[in-house]
CSV table of C-alpha atoms in Angstrom, one decimal:
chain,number,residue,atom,x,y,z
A,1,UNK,CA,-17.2,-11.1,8.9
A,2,UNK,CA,-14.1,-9.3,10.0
A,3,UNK,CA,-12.5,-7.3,6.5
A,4,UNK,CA,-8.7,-6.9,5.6
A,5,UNK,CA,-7.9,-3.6,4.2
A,6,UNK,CA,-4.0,-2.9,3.2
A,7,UNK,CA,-3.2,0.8,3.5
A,8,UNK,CA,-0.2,1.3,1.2
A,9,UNK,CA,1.0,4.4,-1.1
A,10,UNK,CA,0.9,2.5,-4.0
A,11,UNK,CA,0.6,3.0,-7.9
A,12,UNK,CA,-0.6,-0.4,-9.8
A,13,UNK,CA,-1.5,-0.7,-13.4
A,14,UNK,CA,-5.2,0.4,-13.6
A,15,UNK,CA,-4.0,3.6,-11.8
A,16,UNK,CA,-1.8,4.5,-15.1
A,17,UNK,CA,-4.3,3.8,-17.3
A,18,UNK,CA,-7.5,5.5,-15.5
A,19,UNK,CA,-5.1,8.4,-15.6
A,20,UNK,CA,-3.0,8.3,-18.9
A,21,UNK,CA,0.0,8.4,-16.9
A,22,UNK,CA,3.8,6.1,-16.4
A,23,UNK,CA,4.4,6.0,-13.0
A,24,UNK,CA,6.6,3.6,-11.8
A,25,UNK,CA,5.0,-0.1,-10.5
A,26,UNK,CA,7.4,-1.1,-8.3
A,27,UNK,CA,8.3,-3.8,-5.7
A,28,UNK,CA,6.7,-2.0,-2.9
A,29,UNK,CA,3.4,-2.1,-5.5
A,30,UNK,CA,4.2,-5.8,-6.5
A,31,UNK,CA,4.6,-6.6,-2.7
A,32,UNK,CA,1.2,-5.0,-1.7
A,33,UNK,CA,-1.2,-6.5,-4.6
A,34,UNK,CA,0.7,-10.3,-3.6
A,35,UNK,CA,-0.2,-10.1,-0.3
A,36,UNK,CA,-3.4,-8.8,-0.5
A,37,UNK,CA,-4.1,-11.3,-2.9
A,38,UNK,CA,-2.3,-14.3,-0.6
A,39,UNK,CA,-5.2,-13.2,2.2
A,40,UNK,CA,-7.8,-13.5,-0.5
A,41,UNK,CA,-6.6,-16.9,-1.9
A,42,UNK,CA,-7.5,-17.7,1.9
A,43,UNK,CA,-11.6,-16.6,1.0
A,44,UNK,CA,-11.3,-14.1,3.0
A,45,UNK,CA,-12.6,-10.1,2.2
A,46,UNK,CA,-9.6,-8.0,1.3
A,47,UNK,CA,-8.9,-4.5,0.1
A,48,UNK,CA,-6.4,-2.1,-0.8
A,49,UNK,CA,-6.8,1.3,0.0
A,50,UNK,CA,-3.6,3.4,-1.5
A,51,UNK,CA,-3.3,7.4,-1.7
A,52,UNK,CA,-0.2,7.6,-4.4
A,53,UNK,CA,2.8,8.8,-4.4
A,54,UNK,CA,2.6,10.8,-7.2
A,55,UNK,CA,5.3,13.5,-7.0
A,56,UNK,CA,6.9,12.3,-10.4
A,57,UNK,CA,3.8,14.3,-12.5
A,58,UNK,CA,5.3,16.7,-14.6
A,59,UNK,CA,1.9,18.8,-14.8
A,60,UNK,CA,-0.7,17.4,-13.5
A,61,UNK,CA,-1.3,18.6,-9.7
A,62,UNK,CA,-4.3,16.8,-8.6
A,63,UNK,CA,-5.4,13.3,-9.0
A,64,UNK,CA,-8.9,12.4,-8.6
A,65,UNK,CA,-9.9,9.1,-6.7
A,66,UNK,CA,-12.0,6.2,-7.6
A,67,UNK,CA,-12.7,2.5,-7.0
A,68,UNK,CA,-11.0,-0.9,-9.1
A,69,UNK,CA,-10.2,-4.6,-9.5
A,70,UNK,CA,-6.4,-4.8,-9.5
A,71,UNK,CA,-6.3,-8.8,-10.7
A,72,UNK,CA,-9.4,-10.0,-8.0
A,73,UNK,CA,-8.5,-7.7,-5.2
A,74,UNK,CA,-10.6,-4.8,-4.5
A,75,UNK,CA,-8.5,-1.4,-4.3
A,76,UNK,CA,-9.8,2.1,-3.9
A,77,UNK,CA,-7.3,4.8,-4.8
A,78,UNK,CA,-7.9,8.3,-3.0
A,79,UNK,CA,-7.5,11.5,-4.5
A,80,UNK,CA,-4.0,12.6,-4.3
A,81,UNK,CA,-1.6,15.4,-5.4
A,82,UNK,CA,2.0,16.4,-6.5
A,83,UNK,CA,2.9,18.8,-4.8
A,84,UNK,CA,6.0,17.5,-2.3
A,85,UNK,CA,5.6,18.3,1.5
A,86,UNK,CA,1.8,19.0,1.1
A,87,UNK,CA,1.2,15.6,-0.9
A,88,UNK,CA,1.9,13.8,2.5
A,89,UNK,CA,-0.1,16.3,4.7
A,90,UNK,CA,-3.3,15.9,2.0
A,91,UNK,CA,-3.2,11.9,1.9
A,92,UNK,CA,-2.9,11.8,6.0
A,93,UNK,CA,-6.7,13.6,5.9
A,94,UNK,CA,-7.4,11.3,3.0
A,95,UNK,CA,-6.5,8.1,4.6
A,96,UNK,CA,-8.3,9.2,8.2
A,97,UNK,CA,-11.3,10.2,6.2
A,98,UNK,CA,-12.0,7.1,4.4
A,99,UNK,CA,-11.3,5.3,7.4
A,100,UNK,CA,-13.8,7.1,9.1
A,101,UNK,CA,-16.3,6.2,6.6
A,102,UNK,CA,-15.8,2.7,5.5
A,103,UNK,CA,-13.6,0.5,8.2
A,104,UNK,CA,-16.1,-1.2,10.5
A,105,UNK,CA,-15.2,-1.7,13.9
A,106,UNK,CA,-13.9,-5.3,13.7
A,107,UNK,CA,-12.1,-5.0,10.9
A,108,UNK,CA,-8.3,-5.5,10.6
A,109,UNK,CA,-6.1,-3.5,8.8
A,110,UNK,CA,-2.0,-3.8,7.3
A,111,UNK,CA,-0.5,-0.7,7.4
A,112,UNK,CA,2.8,-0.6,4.7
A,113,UNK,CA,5.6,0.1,6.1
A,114,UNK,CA,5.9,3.5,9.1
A,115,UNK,CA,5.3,6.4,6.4
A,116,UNK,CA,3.8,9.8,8.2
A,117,UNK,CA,1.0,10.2,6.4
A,118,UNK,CA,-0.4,7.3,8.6
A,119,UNK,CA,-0.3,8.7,12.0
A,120,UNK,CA,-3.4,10.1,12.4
A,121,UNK,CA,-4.9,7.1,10.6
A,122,UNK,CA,-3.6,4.9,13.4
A,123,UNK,CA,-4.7,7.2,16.1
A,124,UNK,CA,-8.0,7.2,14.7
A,125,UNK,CA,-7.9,3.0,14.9
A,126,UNK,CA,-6.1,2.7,18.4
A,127,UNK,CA,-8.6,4.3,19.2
A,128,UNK,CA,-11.8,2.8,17.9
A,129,UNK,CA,-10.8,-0.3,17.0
A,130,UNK,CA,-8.0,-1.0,19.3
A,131,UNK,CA,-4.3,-1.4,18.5
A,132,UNK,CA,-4.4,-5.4,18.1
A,133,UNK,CA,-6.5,-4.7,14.9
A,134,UNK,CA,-3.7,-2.4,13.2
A,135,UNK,CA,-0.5,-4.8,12.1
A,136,UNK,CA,2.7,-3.1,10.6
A,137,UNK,CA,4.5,-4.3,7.8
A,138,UNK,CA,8.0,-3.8,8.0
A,139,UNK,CA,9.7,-3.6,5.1
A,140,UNK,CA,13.3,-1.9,6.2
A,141,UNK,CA,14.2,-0.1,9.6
A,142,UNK,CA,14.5,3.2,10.2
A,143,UNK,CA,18.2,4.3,9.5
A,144,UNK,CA,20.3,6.4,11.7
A,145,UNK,CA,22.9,6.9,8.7
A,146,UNK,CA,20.1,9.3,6.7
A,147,UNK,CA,20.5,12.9,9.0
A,148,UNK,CA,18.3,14.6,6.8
A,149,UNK,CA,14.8,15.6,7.3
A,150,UNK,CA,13.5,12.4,5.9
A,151,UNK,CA,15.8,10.7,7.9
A,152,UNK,CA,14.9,12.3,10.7
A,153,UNK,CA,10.5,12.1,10.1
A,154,UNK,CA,10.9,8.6,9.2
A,155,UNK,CA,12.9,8.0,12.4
A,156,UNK,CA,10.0,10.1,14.8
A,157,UNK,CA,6.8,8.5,12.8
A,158,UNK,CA,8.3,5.0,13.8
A,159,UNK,CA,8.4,5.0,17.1
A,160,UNK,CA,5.1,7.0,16.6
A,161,UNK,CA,3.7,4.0,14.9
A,162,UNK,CA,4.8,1.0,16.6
A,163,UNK,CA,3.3,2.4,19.8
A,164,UNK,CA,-0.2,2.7,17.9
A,165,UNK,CA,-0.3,-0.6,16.5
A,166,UNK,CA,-0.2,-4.2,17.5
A,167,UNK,CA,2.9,-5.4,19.0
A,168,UNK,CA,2.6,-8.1,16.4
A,169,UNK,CA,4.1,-6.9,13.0
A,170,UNK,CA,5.1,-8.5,9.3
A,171,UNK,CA,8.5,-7.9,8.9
A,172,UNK,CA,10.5,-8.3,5.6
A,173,UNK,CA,13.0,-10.7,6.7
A,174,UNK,CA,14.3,-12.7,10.3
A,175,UNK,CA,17.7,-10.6,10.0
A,176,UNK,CA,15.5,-7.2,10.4
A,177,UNK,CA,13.1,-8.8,13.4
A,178,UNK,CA,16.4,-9.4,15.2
A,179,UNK,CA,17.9,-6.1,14.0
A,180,UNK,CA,14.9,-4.1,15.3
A,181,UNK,CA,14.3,-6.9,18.5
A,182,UNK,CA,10.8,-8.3,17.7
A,183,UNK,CA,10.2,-11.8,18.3
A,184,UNK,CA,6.0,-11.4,17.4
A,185,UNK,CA,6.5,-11.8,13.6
A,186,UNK,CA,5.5,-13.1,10.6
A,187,UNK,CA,8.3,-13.0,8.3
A,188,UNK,CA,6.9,-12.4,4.5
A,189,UNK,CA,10.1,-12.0,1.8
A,190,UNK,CA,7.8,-11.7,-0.9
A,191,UNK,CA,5.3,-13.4,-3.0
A,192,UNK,CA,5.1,-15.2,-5.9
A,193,UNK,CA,3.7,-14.7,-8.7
A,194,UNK,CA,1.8,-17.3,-10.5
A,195,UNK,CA,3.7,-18.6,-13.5
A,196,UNK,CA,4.0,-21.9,-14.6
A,197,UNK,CA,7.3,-23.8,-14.1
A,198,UNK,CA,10.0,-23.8,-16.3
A,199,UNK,CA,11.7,-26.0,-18.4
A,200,UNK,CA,14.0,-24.3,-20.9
A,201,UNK,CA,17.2,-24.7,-21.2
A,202,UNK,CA,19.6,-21.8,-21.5
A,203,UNK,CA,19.9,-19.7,-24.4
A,204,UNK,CA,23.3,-19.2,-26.5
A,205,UNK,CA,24.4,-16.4,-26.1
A,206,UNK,CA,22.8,-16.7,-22.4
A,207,UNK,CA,20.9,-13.7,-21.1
A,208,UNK,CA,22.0,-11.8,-17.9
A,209,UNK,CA,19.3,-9.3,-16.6
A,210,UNK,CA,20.2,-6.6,-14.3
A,211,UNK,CA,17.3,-4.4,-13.7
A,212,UNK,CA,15.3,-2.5,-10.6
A,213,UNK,CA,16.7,0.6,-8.5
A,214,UNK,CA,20.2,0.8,-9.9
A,215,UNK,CA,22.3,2.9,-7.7
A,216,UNK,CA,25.7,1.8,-5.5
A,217,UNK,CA,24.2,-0.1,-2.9
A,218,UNK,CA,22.5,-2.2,-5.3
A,219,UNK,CA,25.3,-3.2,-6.9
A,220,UNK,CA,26.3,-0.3,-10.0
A,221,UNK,CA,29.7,-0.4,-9.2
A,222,UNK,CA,30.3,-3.9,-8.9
A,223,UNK,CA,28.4,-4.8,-11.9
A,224,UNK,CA,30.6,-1.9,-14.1
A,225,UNK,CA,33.6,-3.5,-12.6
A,226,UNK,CA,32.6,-6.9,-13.0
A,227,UNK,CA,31.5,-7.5,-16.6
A,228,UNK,CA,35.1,-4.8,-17.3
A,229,UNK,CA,37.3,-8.2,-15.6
A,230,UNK,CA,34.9,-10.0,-17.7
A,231,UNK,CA,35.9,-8.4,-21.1
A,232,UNK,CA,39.3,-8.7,-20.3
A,233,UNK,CA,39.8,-12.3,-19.1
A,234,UNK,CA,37.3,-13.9,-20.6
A,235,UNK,CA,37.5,-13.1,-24.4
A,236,UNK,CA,37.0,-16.8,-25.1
A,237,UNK,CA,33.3,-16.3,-23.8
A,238,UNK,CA,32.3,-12.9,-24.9
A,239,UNK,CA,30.0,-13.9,-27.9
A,240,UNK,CA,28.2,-16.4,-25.6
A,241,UNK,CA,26.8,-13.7,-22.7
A,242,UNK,CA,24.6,-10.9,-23.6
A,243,UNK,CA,23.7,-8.5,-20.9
A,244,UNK,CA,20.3,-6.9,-20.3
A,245,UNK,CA,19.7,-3.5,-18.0
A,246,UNK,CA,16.4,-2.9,-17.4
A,247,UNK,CA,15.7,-0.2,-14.4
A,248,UNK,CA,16.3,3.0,-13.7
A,249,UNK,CA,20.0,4.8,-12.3
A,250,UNK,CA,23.4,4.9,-14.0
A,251,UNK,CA,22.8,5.1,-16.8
A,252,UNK,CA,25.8,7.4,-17.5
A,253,UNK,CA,28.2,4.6,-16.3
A,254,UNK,CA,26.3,1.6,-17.8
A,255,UNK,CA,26.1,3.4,-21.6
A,256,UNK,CA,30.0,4.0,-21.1
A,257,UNK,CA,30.3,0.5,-20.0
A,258,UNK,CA,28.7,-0.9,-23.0
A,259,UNK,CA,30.9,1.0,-25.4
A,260,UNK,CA,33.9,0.2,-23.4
A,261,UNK,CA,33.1,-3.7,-24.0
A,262,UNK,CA,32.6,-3.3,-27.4
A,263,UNK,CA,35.3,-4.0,-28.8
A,264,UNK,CA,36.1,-7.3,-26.7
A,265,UNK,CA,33.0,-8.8,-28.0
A,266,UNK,CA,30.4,-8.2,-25.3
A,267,UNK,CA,27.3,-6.9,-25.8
A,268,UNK,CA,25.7,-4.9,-23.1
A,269,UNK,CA,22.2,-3.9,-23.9
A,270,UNK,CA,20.9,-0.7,-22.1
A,271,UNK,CA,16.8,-0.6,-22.1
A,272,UNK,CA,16.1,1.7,-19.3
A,273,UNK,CA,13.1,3.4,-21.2
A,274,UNK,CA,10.9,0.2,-21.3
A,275,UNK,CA,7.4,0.0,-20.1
A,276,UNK,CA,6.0,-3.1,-18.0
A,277,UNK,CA,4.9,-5.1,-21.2
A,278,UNK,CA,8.7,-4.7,-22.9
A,279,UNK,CA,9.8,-5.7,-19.4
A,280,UNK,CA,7.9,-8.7,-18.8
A,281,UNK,CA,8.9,-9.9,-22.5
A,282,UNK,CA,12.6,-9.3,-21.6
A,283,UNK,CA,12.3,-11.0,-18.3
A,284,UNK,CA,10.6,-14.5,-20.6
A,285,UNK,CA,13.9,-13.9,-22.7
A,286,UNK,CA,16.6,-14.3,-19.7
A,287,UNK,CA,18.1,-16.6,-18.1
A,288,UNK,CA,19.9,-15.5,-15.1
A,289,UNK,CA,18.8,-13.0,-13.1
A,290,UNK,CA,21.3,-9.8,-11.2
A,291,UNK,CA,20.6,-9.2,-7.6
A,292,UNK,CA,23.6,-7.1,-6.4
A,293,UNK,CA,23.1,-5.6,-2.8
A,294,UNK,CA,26.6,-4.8,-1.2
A,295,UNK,CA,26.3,-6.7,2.3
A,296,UNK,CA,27.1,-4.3,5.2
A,297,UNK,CA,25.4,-1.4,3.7
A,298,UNK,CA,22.7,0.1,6.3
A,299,UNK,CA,20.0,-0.5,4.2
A,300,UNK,CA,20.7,-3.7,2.8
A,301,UNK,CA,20.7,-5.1,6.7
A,302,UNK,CA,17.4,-3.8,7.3
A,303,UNK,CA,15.4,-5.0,4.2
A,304,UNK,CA,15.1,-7.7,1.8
A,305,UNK,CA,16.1,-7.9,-2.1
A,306,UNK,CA,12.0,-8.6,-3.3
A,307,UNK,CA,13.3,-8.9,-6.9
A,308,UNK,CA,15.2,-11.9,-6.1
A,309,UNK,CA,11.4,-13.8,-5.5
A,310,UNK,CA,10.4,-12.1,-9.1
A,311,UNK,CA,13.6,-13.3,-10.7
A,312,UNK,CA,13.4,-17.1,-9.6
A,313,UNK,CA,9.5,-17.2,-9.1
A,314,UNK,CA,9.8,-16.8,-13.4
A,315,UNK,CA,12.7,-19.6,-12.9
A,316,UNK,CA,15.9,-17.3,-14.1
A,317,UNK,CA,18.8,-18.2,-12.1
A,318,UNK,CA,19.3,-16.3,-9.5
A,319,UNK,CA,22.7,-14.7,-9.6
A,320,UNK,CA,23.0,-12.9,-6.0
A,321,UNK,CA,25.1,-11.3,-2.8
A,322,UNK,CA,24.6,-12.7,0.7
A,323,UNK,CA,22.4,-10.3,2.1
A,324,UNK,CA,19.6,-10.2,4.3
A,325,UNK,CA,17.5,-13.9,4.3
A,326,UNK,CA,19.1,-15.0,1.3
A,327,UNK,CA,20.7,-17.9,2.5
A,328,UNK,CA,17.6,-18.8,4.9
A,329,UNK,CA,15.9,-19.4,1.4
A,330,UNK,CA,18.7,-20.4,-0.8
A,331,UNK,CA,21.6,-22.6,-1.1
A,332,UNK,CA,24.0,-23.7,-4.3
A,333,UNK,CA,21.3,-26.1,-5.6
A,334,UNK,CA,19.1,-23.3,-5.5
A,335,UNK,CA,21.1,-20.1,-6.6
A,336,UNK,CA,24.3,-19.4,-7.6
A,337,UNK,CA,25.5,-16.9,-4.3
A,338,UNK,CA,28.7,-15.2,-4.1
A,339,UNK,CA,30.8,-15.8,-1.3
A,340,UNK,CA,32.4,-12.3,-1.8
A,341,UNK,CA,30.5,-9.6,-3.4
A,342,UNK,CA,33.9,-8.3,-5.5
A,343,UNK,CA,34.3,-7.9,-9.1
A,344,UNK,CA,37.0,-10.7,-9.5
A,345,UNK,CA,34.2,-13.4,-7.7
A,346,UNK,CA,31.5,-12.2,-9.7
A,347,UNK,CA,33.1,-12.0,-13.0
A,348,UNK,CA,34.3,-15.7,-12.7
A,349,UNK,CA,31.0,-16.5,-11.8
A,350,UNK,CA,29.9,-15.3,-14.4
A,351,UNK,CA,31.9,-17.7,-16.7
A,352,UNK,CA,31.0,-21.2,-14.8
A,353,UNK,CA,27.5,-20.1,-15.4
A,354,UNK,CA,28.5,-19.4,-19.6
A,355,UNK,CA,30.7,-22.5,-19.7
A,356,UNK,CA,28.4,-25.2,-17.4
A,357,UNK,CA,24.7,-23.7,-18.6
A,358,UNK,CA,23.0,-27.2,-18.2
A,359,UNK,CA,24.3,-27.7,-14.4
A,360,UNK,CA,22.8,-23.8,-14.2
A,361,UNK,CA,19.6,-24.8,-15.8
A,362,UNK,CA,19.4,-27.5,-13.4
A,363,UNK,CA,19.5,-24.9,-10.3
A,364,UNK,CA,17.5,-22.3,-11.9
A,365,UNK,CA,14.9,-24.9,-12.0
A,366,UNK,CA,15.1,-26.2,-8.1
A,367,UNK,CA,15.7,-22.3,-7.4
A,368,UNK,CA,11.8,-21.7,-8.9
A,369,UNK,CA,10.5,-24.6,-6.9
A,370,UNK,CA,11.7,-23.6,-4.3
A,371,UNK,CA,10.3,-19.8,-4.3
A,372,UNK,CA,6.8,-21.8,-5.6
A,373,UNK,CA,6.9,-24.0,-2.0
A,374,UNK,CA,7.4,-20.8,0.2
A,375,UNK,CA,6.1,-17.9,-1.4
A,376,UNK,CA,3.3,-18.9,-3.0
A,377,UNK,CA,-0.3,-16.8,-2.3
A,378,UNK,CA,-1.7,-19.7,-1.1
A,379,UNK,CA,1.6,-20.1,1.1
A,380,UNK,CA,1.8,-16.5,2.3
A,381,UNK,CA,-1.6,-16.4,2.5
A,382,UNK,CA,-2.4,-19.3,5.1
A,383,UNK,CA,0.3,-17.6,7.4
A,384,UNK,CA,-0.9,-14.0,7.1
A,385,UNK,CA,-4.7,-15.1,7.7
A,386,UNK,CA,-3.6,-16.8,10.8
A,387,UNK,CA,-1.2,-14.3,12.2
A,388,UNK,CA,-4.4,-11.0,11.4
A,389,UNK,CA,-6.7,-12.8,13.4
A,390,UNK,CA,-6.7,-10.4,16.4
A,391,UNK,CA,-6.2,-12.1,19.4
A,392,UNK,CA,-9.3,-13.6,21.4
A,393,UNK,CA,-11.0,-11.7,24.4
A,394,UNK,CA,-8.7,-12.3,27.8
A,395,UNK,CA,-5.9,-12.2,25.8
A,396,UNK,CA,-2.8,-10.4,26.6
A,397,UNK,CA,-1.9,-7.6,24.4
């Protein structure tokens, strides 16, 4: 029976508390345990293999490996260390080595995105296995806009990588298949977790979380600016809106922000410091959730705002730019969208959604069913299964 390992430098929640540590379970991490999962739902042998990034240590240099269960997926973490440059050298042995000792010859594997660290990996499996067996998933482009030496490795371990592996690949989103010309795809935006539908109707004062990577291409600035117009023409409404940041970045601007806004009656509430428990507990509590990519930005063309699947999957409405696949998967029955991603637009839209919550609750709900219908695991799953299959003998590569 052909197995389906996903390599991925990932850090998931038995990882922190095998080793007493906080690091950060991100999107990338949510992304690779819902997929892994979806192709499980599908009875079908899956692992995850992940050699951390785990740079963020204040201390602690080495990180021994070991085996787990993250939810029903089996995931086997290789040893890893902090030390930047070398950490990337050290897990491309670790990732070649376990290869070498535990993927079978007809077994498939998803490699996460085109980091370094995999190149000798893939070698290793064009080689034995053949390059049909090893998929890509794409989760941005590289980006001619970074000229550092990132930038620049990212850029060379790409075009590395995509001659390696299957000419097949997962991408992110349709508008990064057609940025990076592939028409062999299968377009994954994100799973859904499993939560049960919901019903509620908005809270007084209602809840506006703003949370994930906060920086300017994620919206900072036009969040600051927004909820300022806010303050100031919308007085009328300032004891019915409570705002929530969750995250990490600017926090400098969004503290100042909150005593600026003060005065006028608005409450923002900063909680940057939270761990996952706090956060899921304030996710429950919201009711509209913040996704706030500025379109034209390189790297908001060549990936896709995950949180916007977490934020309506737990039926918040979603509250977002038009970027990326967002209208492919969303409408105004769905989501509330912006038509311009300015501070004036948002800040009004921001008081329809205070002033009209039942119409709001209404598309918050249809948002979540919708999200359920094409995200689900057993959704993604069926796709992913079917696309993996490597392709039959007398095939054409």
């Amino acid at each position: 029976m052909t197995r389906q390992f996903f390599f991925a430098p990932v850090v998931l929640p038995h990882y922190n508390v095998h080793h007493k540590q906080r690091f950060a379970v991100g999107a990338a991490s949510q992304k690779v345990i819902g997929m892994a999962a979806s192709v499980r739902s599908q009875l079908r042998e899956t692992f995850i293999v992940s050699s951390p990034i785990v740079t963020a240590s204040p201390a602690q240099i080495f990180f021994k490996g070991f085996a787990c269960r993250e939810g029903r997926v089996a995931c086997a973490y290789l040893s890893s260390i902090s030390i930047r440059g070398l950490n990337r050298l050290y897990s491309a042995f670790a990732y070649l080595w376990f290869a070498w000792r535990e993927v079978r010859r007809d077994d498939s594997v998803v490699l996460y995105n085109y980091f370094p660290e995999y190149i000798l990996l893939a070698a290793w499996l064009c080689f034995r296995n053949g390059r049909e067996h090893v998929v890509i998933d794409l989760e941005d482009g590289p980006r001619t806009d970074e000229k550092n030496l990132r930038g620049f490795s990212n850029r060379i371990s790409f075009r590395i990588l995509t001659r390696l592996c299957s000419k097949r690949s997962i991408v992110v989103s349709h508008q990064l298949a057609g940025v990076l010309g592939l028409d062999n795809v299968c377009v994954v935006n994100g799973v859904s977790p499993e939560v049960k539908v919901r019903t509620r109707a908005f809270q007084k004062p209602v809840v506006f979380l703003y949370g994930g990577s906060i920086q300017l291409d994620t919206g900072l600035k036009l969040f600051v600016d927004a909820v300022r117009l806010f303050a100031q023409e919308h007085r009328d409404l300032a004891s019915q809106v409570h705002f929530v940041v969750t995250g990490f970045g600017g926090t400098e601007q969004l503290n100042a922000l909150a005593e600026e806004v003060r005065p006028a009656g608005v409450v923002v509430s900063v909680r940057q410091d939270i761990g996952p428990d706090e956060y899921r507990r304030t996710l429950a509590d919201a009711d509209v959730g913040l996704s706030l990519r500025v379109p034209g930005d390189q790297i908001n063309s060549t990936t896709f705002p995950s949180k916007v699947i977490e934020l309506s999957s737990h039926g918040l409405l979603l509250l977002t730019t038009q970027v990326s696949d967002i209208a492919l998967l969303f409408n105004q029955d769905t989501a509330a969208i912006l038509p311009q991603a300015t501070a004036q637009v948002l800040a009004n839209q921001i008081a329809a959604i205070v002033r009209e919550p039942e119409h709001f609750a209404r598309v918050a709900a249809a948002g979540q069913k919708v999200i359920a219908a094409s995200c689900s695991r057993r959704s993604v799953g069926r796709r992913l299964v079917e696309f993996l299959n490597p392709l039959a003998p007398g095939d054409v590569p």
